[in-house]
mmCIF file of the N, C-alpha and C atoms, coordinates in Angstrom:
data_MODEL
# 
_entry.id   MODEL 
# 
loop_
_atom_site.group_PDB 
_atom_site.id 
_atom_site.type_symbol 
_atom_site.label_atom_id 
_atom_site.label_alt_id 
_atom_site.label_comp_id 
_atom_site.label_asym_id 
_atom_site.label_entity_id 
_atom_site.label_seq_id 
_atom_site.pdbx_PDB_ins_code 
_atom_site.Cartn_x 
_atom_site.Cartn_y 
_atom_site.Cartn_z 
_atom_site.occupancy 
_atom_site.B_iso_or_equiv 
_atom_site.pdbx_formal_charge 
_atom_site.auth_seq_id 
_atom_site.auth_comp_id 
_atom_site.auth_asym_id 
_atom_site.auth_atom_id 
_atom_site.pdbx_PDB_model_num 
ATOM 1   N N  . UNK A 1 1  ? 22.834 -4.534 29.955 1.00 0.00 ? 1  UNK A N  1 
ATOM 2   C CA . UNK A 1 1  ? 23.598 -4.310 28.824 1.00 0.00 ? 1  UNK A CA 1 
ATOM 3   C C  . UNK A 1 1  ? 24.742 -3.167 29.336 1.00 0.00 ? 1  UNK A C  1 
ATOM 4   N N  . UNK A 1 2  ? 25.918 -3.394 29.093 1.00 0.00 ? 2  UNK A N  1 
ATOM 5   C CA . UNK A 1 2  ? 26.893 -2.315 29.553 1.00 0.00 ? 2  UNK A CA 1 
ATOM 6   C C  . UNK A 1 2  ? 27.591 -1.811 28.264 1.00 0.00 ? 2  UNK A C  1 
ATOM 7   N N  . UNK A 1 3  ? 28.303 -0.898 28.417 1.00 0.00 ? 3  UNK A N  1 
ATOM 8   C CA . UNK A 1 3  ? 28.893 -0.151 27.386 1.00 0.00 ? 3  UNK A CA 1 
ATOM 9   C C  . UNK A 1 3  ? 29.683 -1.038 26.537 1.00 0.00 ? 3  UNK A C  1 
ATOM 10  N N  . UNK A 1 4  ? 30.441 -2.151 27.228 1.00 0.00 ? 4  UNK A N  1 
ATOM 11  C CA . UNK A 1 4  ? 31.254 -3.013 26.321 1.00 0.00 ? 4  UNK A CA 1 
ATOM 12  C C  . UNK A 1 4  ? 30.437 -3.756 25.380 1.00 0.00 ? 4  UNK A C  1 
ATOM 13  N N  . UNK A 1 5  ? 29.251 -4.284 25.696 1.00 0.00 ? 5  UNK A N  1 
ATOM 14  C CA . UNK A 1 5  ? 28.331 -4.809 24.823 1.00 0.00 ? 5  UNK A CA 1 
ATOM 15  C C  . UNK A 1 5  ? 28.048 -3.817 23.660 1.00 0.00 ? 5  UNK A C  1 
ATOM 16  N N  . UNK A 1 6  ? 27.617 -2.766 23.977 1.00 0.00 ? 6  UNK A N  1 
ATOM 17  C CA . UNK A 1 6  ? 27.191 -1.695 22.986 1.00 0.00 ? 6  UNK A CA 1 
ATOM 18  C C  . UNK A 1 6  ? 28.526 -1.425 22.071 1.00 0.00 ? 6  UNK A C  1 
ATOM 19  N N  . UNK A 1 7  ? 29.678 -1.422 22.382 1.00 0.00 ? 7  UNK A N  1 
ATOM 20  C CA . UNK A 1 7  ? 30.617 -1.102 21.789 1.00 0.00 ? 7  UNK A CA 1 
ATOM 21  C C  . UNK A 1 7  ? 31.014 -2.352 20.780 1.00 0.00 ? 7  UNK A C  1 
ATOM 22  N N  . UNK A 1 8  ? 30.680 -3.644 21.289 1.00 0.00 ? 8  UNK A N  1 
ATOM 23  C CA . UNK A 1 8  ? 30.822 -4.773 20.545 1.00 0.00 ? 8  UNK A CA 1 
ATOM 24  C C  . UNK A 1 8  ? 29.802 -4.695 19.490 1.00 0.00 ? 8  UNK A C  1 
ATOM 25  N N  . UNK A 1 9  ? 28.764 -4.262 19.648 1.00 0.00 ? 9  UNK A N  1 
ATOM 26  C CA . UNK A 1 9  ? 27.725 -4.429 18.568 1.00 0.00 ? 9  UNK A CA 1 
ATOM 27  C C  . UNK A 1 9  ? 27.269 -3.166 18.026 1.00 0.00 ? 9  UNK A C  1 
ATOM 28  N N  . UNK A 1 10 ? 28.509 -2.231 17.896 1.00 0.00 ? 10 UNK A N  1 
ATOM 29  C CA . UNK A 1 10 ? 28.089 -0.672 17.588 1.00 0.00 ? 10 UNK A CA 1 
ATOM 30  C C  . UNK A 1 10 ? 27.398 -0.543 16.188 1.00 0.00 ? 10 UNK A C  1 
ATOM 31  N N  . UNK A 1 11 ? 27.952 -1.546 15.267 1.00 0.00 ? 11 UNK A N  1 
ATOM 32  C CA . UNK A 1 11 ? 27.437 -1.311 13.887 1.00 0.00 ? 11 UNK A CA 1 
ATOM 33  C C  . UNK A 1 11 ? 25.904 -1.737 13.693 1.00 0.00 ? 11 UNK A C  1 
ATOM 34  N N  . UNK A 1 12 ? 25.639 -2.589 14.668 1.00 0.00 ? 12 UNK A N  1 
ATOM 35  C CA . UNK A 1 12 ? 24.007 -3.205 14.709 1.00 0.00 ? 12 UNK A CA 1 
ATOM 36  C C  . UNK A 1 12 ? 23.196 -2.323 15.623 1.00 0.00 ? 12 UNK A C  1 
ATOM 37  N N  . UNK A 1 13 ? 23.995 -1.393 16.129 1.00 0.00 ? 13 UNK A N  1 
ATOM 38  C CA . UNK A 1 13 ? 23.062 -0.245 17.128 1.00 0.00 ? 13 UNK A CA 1 
ATOM 39  C C  . UNK A 1 13 ? 22.765 0.916  16.205 1.00 0.00 ? 13 UNK A C  1 
ATOM 40  N N  . UNK A 1 14 ? 23.394 1.183  14.998 1.00 0.00 ? 14 UNK A N  1 
ATOM 41  C CA . UNK A 1 14 ? 23.147 2.329  14.421 1.00 0.00 ? 14 UNK A CA 1 
ATOM 42  C C  . UNK A 1 14 ? 21.738 2.821  14.127 1.00 0.00 ? 14 UNK A C  1 
ATOM 43  N N  . UNK A 1 15 ? 20.808 1.870  14.066 1.00 0.00 ? 15 UNK A N  1 
ATOM 44  C CA . UNK A 1 15 ? 19.305 2.006  13.802 1.00 0.00 ? 15 UNK A CA 1 
ATOM 45  C C  . UNK A 1 15 ? 18.796 2.660  15.095 1.00 0.00 ? 15 UNK A C  1 
ATOM 46  N N  . UNK A 1 16 ? 19.048 2.083  16.099 1.00 0.00 ? 16 UNK A N  1 
ATOM 47  C CA . UNK A 1 16 ? 18.516 2.521  17.608 1.00 0.00 ? 16 UNK A CA 1 
ATOM 48  C C  . UNK A 1 16 ? 19.109 3.919  17.866 1.00 0.00 ? 16 UNK A C  1 
ATOM 49  N N  . UNK A 1 17 ? 20.420 4.296  17.437 1.00 0.00 ? 17 UNK A N  1 
ATOM 50  C CA . UNK A 1 17 ? 20.991 5.367  17.760 1.00 0.00 ? 17 UNK A CA 1 
ATOM 51  C C  . UNK A 1 17 ? 20.444 6.490  16.774 1.00 0.00 ? 17 UNK A C  1 
ATOM 52  N N  . UNK A 1 18 ? 20.085 6.107  15.619 1.00 0.00 ? 18 UNK A N  1 
ATOM 53  C CA . UNK A 1 18 ? 19.568 7.004  14.758 1.00 0.00 ? 18 UNK A CA 1 
ATOM 54  C C  . UNK A 1 18 ? 18.105 7.422  15.133 1.00 0.00 ? 18 UNK A C  1 
ATOM 55  N N  . UNK A 1 19 ? 17.198 6.398  15.679 1.00 0.00 ? 19 UNK A N  1 
ATOM 56  C CA . UNK A 1 19 ? 16.055 6.763  16.360 1.00 0.00 ? 19 UNK A CA 1 
ATOM 57  C C  . UNK A 1 19 ? 16.096 7.820  17.322 1.00 0.00 ? 19 UNK A C  1 
ATOM 58  N N  . UNK A 1 20 ? 17.106 7.559  18.259 1.00 0.00 ? 20 UNK A N  1 
ATOM 59  C CA . UNK A 1 20 ? 17.113 8.612  19.306 1.00 0.00 ? 20 UNK A CA 1 
ATOM 60  C C  . UNK A 1 20 ? 17.747 9.827  19.260 1.00 0.00 ? 20 UNK A C  1 
ATOM 61  N N  . UNK A 1 21 ? 18.866 9.771  18.121 1.00 0.00 ? 21 UNK A N  1 
ATOM 62  C CA . UNK A 1 21 ? 19.446 11.005 17.994 1.00 0.00 ? 21 UNK A CA 1 
ATOM 63  C C  . UNK A 1 21 ? 19.339 11.104 16.288 1.00 0.00 ? 21 UNK A C  1 
ATOM 64  N N  . UNK A 1 22 ? 18.454 11.680 15.770 1.00 0.00 ? 22 UNK A N  1 
ATOM 65  C CA . UNK A 1 22 ? 18.189 11.624 14.282 1.00 0.00 ? 22 UNK A CA 1 
ATOM 66  C C  . UNK A 1 22 ? 19.173 12.640 13.591 1.00 0.00 ? 22 UNK A C  1 
ATOM 67  N N  . UNK A 1 23 ? 19.520 13.569 14.284 1.00 0.00 ? 23 UNK A N  1 
ATOM 68  C CA . UNK A 1 23 ? 20.415 14.629 13.608 1.00 0.00 ? 23 UNK A CA 1 
ATOM 69  C C  . UNK A 1 23 ? 21.796 14.034 13.404 1.00 0.00 ? 23 UNK A C  1 
ATOM 70  N N  . UNK A 1 24 ? 22.229 13.007 13.813 1.00 0.00 ? 24 UNK A N  1 
ATOM 71  C CA . UNK A 1 24 ? 23.448 12.247 13.710 1.00 0.00 ? 24 UNK A CA 1 
ATOM 72  C C  . UNK A 1 24 ? 23.610 11.762 12.302 1.00 0.00 ? 24 UNK A C  1 
ATOM 73  N N  . UNK A 1 25 ? 24.603 11.842 11.670 1.00 0.00 ? 25 UNK A N  1 
ATOM 74  C CA . UNK A 1 25 ? 24.725 11.111 10.458 1.00 0.00 ? 25 UNK A CA 1 
ATOM 75  C C  . UNK A 1 25 ? 25.389 9.838  10.330 1.00 0.00 ? 25 UNK A C  1 
ATOM 76  N N  . UNK A 1 26 ? 25.314 8.793  9.638  1.00 0.00 ? 26 UNK A N  1 
ATOM 77  C CA . UNK A 1 26 ? 25.743 7.519  9.911  1.00 0.00 ? 26 UNK A CA 1 
ATOM 78  C C  . UNK A 1 26 ? 27.302 7.754  9.810  1.00 0.00 ? 26 UNK A C  1 
ATOM 79  N N  . UNK A 1 27 ? 27.832 8.402  9.136  1.00 0.00 ? 27 UNK A N  1 
ATOM 80  C CA . UNK A 1 27 ? 29.290 8.803  9.213  1.00 0.00 ? 27 UNK A CA 1 
ATOM 81  C C  . UNK A 1 27 ? 29.675 9.148  10.570 1.00 0.00 ? 27 UNK A C  1 
ATOM 82  N N  . UNK A 1 28 ? 29.027 9.935  11.280 1.00 0.00 ? 28 UNK A N  1 
ATOM 83  C CA . UNK A 1 28 ? 29.607 10.618 12.523 1.00 0.00 ? 28 UNK A CA 1 
ATOM 84  C C  . UNK A 1 28 ? 29.412 9.247  13.545 1.00 0.00 ? 28 UNK A C  1 
ATOM 85  N N  . UNK A 1 29 ? 28.149 8.436  13.448 1.00 0.00 ? 29 UNK A N  1 
ATOM 86  C CA . UNK A 1 29 ? 28.008 7.182  14.243 1.00 0.00 ? 29 UNK A CA 1 
ATOM 87  C C  . UNK A 1 29 ? 29.147 6.285  14.175 1.00 0.00 ? 29 UNK A C  1 
ATOM 88  N N  . UNK A 1 30 ? 29.469 6.196  12.731 1.00 0.00 ? 30 UNK A N  1 
ATOM 89  C CA . UNK A 1 30 ? 30.469 5.209  12.520 1.00 0.00 ? 30 UNK A CA 1 
ATOM 90  C C  . UNK A 1 30 ? 31.924 5.529  13.260 1.00 0.00 ? 30 UNK A C  1 
ATOM 91  N N  . UNK A 1 31 ? 32.273 6.974  12.923 1.00 0.00 ? 31 UNK A N  1 
ATOM 92  C CA . UNK A 1 31 ? 33.386 7.460  13.541 1.00 0.00 ? 31 UNK A CA 1 
ATOM 93  C C  . UNK A 1 31 ? 33.513 7.384  15.130 1.00 0.00 ? 31 UNK A C  1 
ATOM 94  N N  . UNK A 1 32 ? 32.404 7.602  15.798 1.00 0.00 ? 32 UNK A N  1 
ATOM 95  C CA . UNK A 1 32 ? 32.321 7.179  17.177 1.00 0.00 ? 32 UNK A CA 1 
ATOM 96  C C  . UNK A 1 32 ? 32.759 6.019  17.584 1.00 0.00 ? 32 UNK A C  1 
ATOM 97  N N  . UNK A 1 33 ? 32.507 5.092  16.752 1.00 0.00 ? 33 UNK A N  1 
ATOM 98  C CA . UNK A 1 33 ? 33.027 3.545  16.720 1.00 0.00 ? 33 UNK A CA 1 
ATOM 99  C C  . UNK A 1 33 ? 32.902 3.003  18.352 1.00 0.00 ? 33 UNK A C  1 
ATOM 100 N N  . UNK A 1 34 ? 31.641 3.367  18.860 1.00 0.00 ? 34 UNK A N  1 
ATOM 101 C CA . UNK A 1 34 ? 31.324 2.691  20.198 1.00 0.00 ? 34 UNK A CA 1 
ATOM 102 C C  . UNK A 1 34 ? 32.131 3.223  21.361 1.00 0.00 ? 34 UNK A C  1 
ATOM 103 N N  . UNK A 1 35 ? 32.959 4.272  21.152 1.00 0.00 ? 35 UNK A N  1 
ATOM 104 C CA . UNK A 1 35 ? 33.743 4.977  22.352 1.00 0.00 ? 35 UNK A CA 1 
ATOM 105 C C  . UNK A 1 35 ? 32.674 5.735  23.100 1.00 0.00 ? 35 UNK A C  1 
ATOM 106 N N  . UNK A 1 36 ? 32.489 5.702  24.233 1.00 0.00 ? 36 UNK A N  1 
ATOM 107 C CA . UNK A 1 36 ? 31.530 6.474  24.987 1.00 0.00 ? 36 UNK A CA 1 
ATOM 108 C C  . UNK A 1 36 ? 31.871 7.856  24.871 1.00 0.00 ? 36 UNK A C  1 
ATOM 109 N N  . UNK A 1 37 ? 32.997 8.159  25.501 1.00 0.00 ? 37 UNK A N  1 
ATOM 110 C CA . UNK A 1 37 ? 33.489 9.379  25.400 1.00 0.00 ? 37 UNK A CA 1 
ATOM 111 C C  . UNK A 1 37 ? 33.253 10.422 24.162 1.00 0.00 ? 37 UNK A C  1 
ATOM 112 N N  . UNK A 1 38 ? 33.938 9.759  23.019 1.00 0.00 ? 38 UNK A N  1 
ATOM 113 C CA . UNK A 1 38 ? 33.554 10.279 21.820 1.00 0.00 ? 38 UNK A CA 1 
ATOM 114 C C  . UNK A 1 38 ? 32.010 10.403 21.310 1.00 0.00 ? 38 UNK A C  1 
ATOM 115 N N  . UNK A 1 39 ? 31.291 9.600  21.689 1.00 0.00 ? 39 UNK A N  1 
ATOM 116 C CA . UNK A 1 39 ? 29.759 9.422  21.404 1.00 0.00 ? 39 UNK A CA 1 
ATOM 117 C C  . UNK A 1 39 ? 29.284 10.653 22.118 1.00 0.00 ? 39 UNK A C  1 
ATOM 118 N N  . UNK A 1 40 ? 29.506 10.655 23.508 1.00 0.00 ? 40 UNK A N  1 
ATOM 119 C CA . UNK A 1 40 ? 28.956 11.906 24.335 1.00 0.00 ? 40 UNK A CA 1 
ATOM 120 C C  . UNK A 1 40 ? 29.368 13.239 23.568 1.00 0.00 ? 40 UNK A C  1 
ATOM 121 N N  . UNK A 1 41 ? 30.661 13.360 23.438 1.00 0.00 ? 41 UNK A N  1 
ATOM 122 C CA . UNK A 1 41 ? 31.170 14.491 22.653 1.00 0.00 ? 41 UNK A CA 1 
ATOM 123 C C  . UNK A 1 41 ? 30.461 14.944 21.468 1.00 0.00 ? 41 UNK A C  1 
ATOM 124 N N  . UNK A 1 42 ? 30.053 13.894 20.502 1.00 0.00 ? 42 UNK A N  1 
ATOM 125 C CA . UNK A 1 42 ? 29.409 14.060 19.269 1.00 0.00 ? 42 UNK A CA 1 
ATOM 126 C C  . UNK A 1 42 ? 27.888 14.568 19.696 1.00 0.00 ? 42 UNK A C  1 
ATOM 127 N N  . UNK A 1 43 ? 27.198 14.053 20.687 1.00 0.00 ? 43 UNK A N  1 
ATOM 128 C CA . UNK A 1 43 ? 25.889 14.425 20.977 1.00 0.00 ? 43 UNK A CA 1 
ATOM 129 C C  . UNK A 1 43 ? 25.848 15.905 21.634 1.00 0.00 ? 43 UNK A C  1 
ATOM 130 N N  . UNK A 1 44 ? 26.710 16.234 22.289 1.00 0.00 ? 44 UNK A N  1 
ATOM 131 C CA . UNK A 1 44 ? 27.134 17.405 23.054 1.00 0.00 ? 44 UNK A CA 1 
ATOM 132 C C  . UNK A 1 44 ? 27.373 18.320 21.791 1.00 0.00 ? 44 UNK A C  1 
ATOM 133 N N  . UNK A 1 45 ? 28.064 18.338 21.018 1.00 0.00 ? 45 UNK A N  1 
ATOM 134 C CA . UNK A 1 45 ? 28.305 19.060 19.760 1.00 0.00 ? 45 UNK A CA 1 
ATOM 135 C C  . UNK A 1 45 ? 27.050 19.156 19.015 1.00 0.00 ? 45 UNK A C  1 
ATOM 136 N N  . UNK A 1 46 ? 26.642 18.251 18.420 1.00 0.00 ? 46 UNK A N  1 
ATOM 137 C CA . UNK A 1 46 ? 25.494 18.169 17.554 1.00 0.00 ? 46 UNK A CA 1 
ATOM 138 C C  . UNK A 1 46 ? 24.198 18.830 18.191 1.00 0.00 ? 46 UNK A C  1 
ATOM 139 N N  . UNK A 1 47 ? 23.987 18.790 19.569 1.00 0.00 ? 47 UNK A N  1 
ATOM 140 C CA . UNK A 1 47 ? 22.784 18.957 19.927 1.00 0.00 ? 47 UNK A CA 1 
ATOM 141 C C  . UNK A 1 47 ? 22.999 20.386 20.837 1.00 0.00 ? 47 UNK A C  1 
ATOM 142 N N  . UNK A 1 48 ? 24.432 21.044 20.803 1.00 0.00 ? 48 UNK A N  1 
ATOM 143 C CA . UNK A 1 48 ? 24.462 22.158 21.753 1.00 0.00 ? 48 UNK A CA 1 
ATOM 144 C C  . UNK A 1 48 ? 24.342 21.959 23.205 1.00 0.00 ? 48 UNK A C  1 
ATOM 145 N N  . UNK A 1 49 ? 24.746 20.838 23.735 1.00 0.00 ? 49 UNK A N  1 
ATOM 146 C CA . UNK A 1 49 ? 24.297 20.427 25.083 1.00 0.00 ? 49 UNK A CA 1 
ATOM 147 C C  . UNK A 1 49 ? 25.495 20.669 26.105 1.00 0.00 ? 49 UNK A C  1 
ATOM 148 N N  . UNK A 1 50 ? 25.417 20.779 27.379 1.00 0.00 ? 50 UNK A N  1 
ATOM 149 C CA . UNK A 1 50 ? 26.459 20.591 28.210 1.00 0.00 ? 50 UNK A CA 1 
ATOM 150 C C  . UNK A 1 50 ? 26.875 19.268 28.308 1.00 0.00 ? 50 UNK A C  1 
ATOM 151 N N  . UNK A 1 51 ? 28.097 18.716 28.432 1.00 0.00 ? 51 UNK A N  1 
ATOM 152 C CA . UNK A 1 51 ? 28.610 17.530 28.692 1.00 0.00 ? 51 UNK A CA 1 
ATOM 153 C C  . UNK A 1 51 ? 27.885 16.723 29.455 1.00 0.00 ? 51 UNK A C  1 
ATOM 154 N N  . UNK A 1 52 ? 27.457 17.353 30.765 1.00 0.00 ? 52 UNK A N  1 
ATOM 155 C CA . UNK A 1 52 ? 26.607 16.554 31.615 1.00 0.00 ? 52 UNK A CA 1 
ATOM 156 C C  . UNK A 1 52 ? 25.238 16.094 31.119 1.00 0.00 ? 52 UNK A C  1 
ATOM 157 N N  . UNK A 1 53 ? 24.692 16.958 30.123 1.00 0.00 ? 53 UNK A N  1 
ATOM 158 C CA . UNK A 1 53 ? 23.569 16.726 29.938 1.00 0.00 ? 53 UNK A CA 1 
ATOM 159 C C  . UNK A 1 53 ? 23.531 15.702 28.676 1.00 0.00 ? 53 UNK A C  1 
ATOM 160 N N  . UNK A 1 54 ? 24.606 15.684 27.906 1.00 0.00 ? 54 UNK A N  1 
ATOM 161 C CA . UNK A 1 54 ? 24.671 14.728 26.814 1.00 0.00 ? 54 UNK A CA 1 
ATOM 162 C C  . UNK A 1 54 ? 24.924 13.247 27.547 1.00 0.00 ? 54 UNK A C  1 
ATOM 163 N N  . UNK A 1 55 ? 25.781 13.186 28.709 1.00 0.00 ? 55 UNK A N  1 
ATOM 164 C CA . UNK A 1 55 ? 25.928 12.208 29.371 1.00 0.00 ? 55 UNK A CA 1 
ATOM 165 C C  . UNK A 1 55 ? 24.752 11.400 29.832 1.00 0.00 ? 55 UNK A C  1 
ATOM 166 N N  . UNK A 1 56 ? 23.689 12.395 30.394 1.00 0.00 ? 56 UNK A N  1 
ATOM 167 C CA . UNK A 1 56 ? 22.403 11.810 31.064 1.00 0.00 ? 56 UNK A CA 1 
ATOM 168 C C  . UNK A 1 56 ? 21.630 11.324 29.751 1.00 0.00 ? 56 UNK A C  1 
ATOM 169 N N  . UNK A 1 57 ? 21.753 12.001 28.571 1.00 0.00 ? 57 UNK A N  1 
ATOM 170 C CA . UNK A 1 57 ? 21.034 11.413 27.658 1.00 0.00 ? 57 UNK A CA 1 
ATOM 171 C C  . UNK A 1 57 ? 21.619 10.066 27.210 1.00 0.00 ? 57 UNK A C  1 
ATOM 172 N N  . UNK A 1 58 ? 22.759 9.624  27.207 1.00 0.00 ? 58 UNK A N  1 
ATOM 173 C CA . UNK A 1 58 ? 23.325 8.331  26.724 1.00 0.00 ? 58 UNK A CA 1 
ATOM 174 C C  . UNK A 1 58 ? 23.193 7.476  27.849 1.00 0.00 ? 58 UNK A C  1 
ATOM 175 N N  . UNK A 1 59 ? 23.069 7.836  29.220 1.00 0.00 ? 59 UNK A N  1 
ATOM 176 C CA . UNK A 1 59 ? 23.014 6.946  30.305 1.00 0.00 ? 59 UNK A CA 1 
ATOM 177 C C  . UNK A 1 59 ? 21.342 6.461  30.224 1.00 0.00 ? 59 UNK A C  1 
ATOM 178 N N  . UNK A 1 60 ? 20.647 7.456  29.727 1.00 0.00 ? 60 UNK A N  1 
ATOM 179 C CA . UNK A 1 60 ? 19.001 7.126  29.577 1.00 0.00 ? 60 UNK A CA 1 
ATOM 180 C C  . UNK A 1 60 ? 19.000 6.126  28.484 1.00 0.00 ? 60 UNK A C  1 
ATOM 181 N N  . UNK A 1 61 ? 19.566 6.327  27.319 1.00 0.00 ? 61 UNK A N  1 
ATOM 182 C CA . UNK A 1 61 ? 19.567 5.180  26.149 1.00 0.00 ? 61 UNK A CA 1 
ATOM 183 C C  . UNK A 1 61 ? 20.044 3.948  26.688 1.00 0.00 ? 61 UNK A C  1 
ATOM 184 N N  . UNK A 1 62 ? 21.015 3.902  27.304 1.00 0.00 ? 62 UNK A N  1 
ATOM 185 C CA . UNK A 1 62 ? 21.633 2.571  27.918 1.00 0.00 ? 62 UNK A CA 1 
ATOM 186 C C  . UNK A 1 62 ? 20.525 1.986  28.812 1.00 0.00 ? 62 UNK A C  1 
ATOM 187 N N  . UNK A 1 63 ? 20.109 2.753  29.464 1.00 0.00 ? 63 UNK A N  1 
ATOM 188 C CA . UNK A 1 63 ? 19.072 2.082  30.555 1.00 0.00 ? 63 UNK A CA 1 
ATOM 189 C C  . UNK A 1 63 ? 17.718 1.518  29.624 1.00 0.00 ? 63 UNK A C  1 
ATOM 190 N N  . UNK A 1 64 ? 17.330 2.161  28.621 1.00 0.00 ? 64 UNK A N  1 
ATOM 191 C CA . UNK A 1 64 ? 16.350 1.855  27.908 1.00 0.00 ? 64 UNK A CA 1 
ATOM 192 C C  . UNK A 1 64 ? 16.410 0.431  27.297 1.00 0.00 ? 64 UNK A C  1 
ATOM 193 N N  . UNK A 1 65 ? 17.762 0.420  26.667 1.00 0.00 ? 65 UNK A N  1 
ATOM 194 C CA . UNK A 1 65 ? 18.443 -0.736 26.177 1.00 0.00 ? 65 UNK A CA 1 
ATOM 195 C C  . UNK A 1 65 ? 18.172 -1.912 27.058 1.00 0.00 ? 65 UNK A C  1 
ATOM 196 N N  . UNK A 1 66 ? 18.573 -1.701 28.227 1.00 0.00 ? 66 UNK A N  1 
ATOM 197 C CA . UNK A 1 66 ? 18.806 -2.684 29.248 1.00 0.00 ? 66 UNK A CA 1 
ATOM 198 C C  . UNK A 1 66 ? 17.382 -3.224 29.454 1.00 0.00 ? 66 UNK A C  1 
ATOM 199 N N  . UNK A 1 67 ? 16.529 -2.227 29.694 1.00 0.00 ? 67 UNK A N  1 
ATOM 200 C CA . UNK A 1 67 ? 14.839 -2.572 29.718 1.00 0.00 ? 67 UNK A CA 1 
ATOM 201 C C  . UNK A 1 67 ? 14.323 -3.523 28.770 1.00 0.00 ? 67 UNK A C  1 
ATOM 202 N N  . UNK A 1 68 ? 14.845 -3.270 27.625 1.00 0.00 ? 68 UNK A N  1 
ATOM 203 C CA . UNK A 1 68 ? 14.287 -3.925 26.238 1.00 0.00 ? 68 UNK A CA 1 
ATOM 204 C C  . UNK A 1 68 ? 14.712 -5.222 26.206 1.00 0.00 ? 68 UNK A C  1 
ATOM 205 N N  . UNK A 1 69 ? 15.991 -5.628 26.976 1.00 0.00 ? 69 UNK A N  1 
ATOM 206 C CA . UNK A 1 69 ? 16.699 -6.747 26.678 1.00 0.00 ? 69 UNK A CA 1 
ATOM 207 C C  . UNK A 1 69 ? 16.223 -7.906 27.595 1.00 0.00 ? 69 UNK A C  1 
# 
């Protein structure tokens, strides 16, 4: 699964995103709109992470989705 697939199915991904990052609100997830950089920035801000750490989390999330598919 690549990021284009995630972006295309963003509204269906909300539950999986919330289970991974429970501090994010539905509104924040909706505003990210499947844009990877915006989503990384949101995680970075909400969890007080460095950008590289937020990117690692998003990459691990993507890998987990690939494994489940």
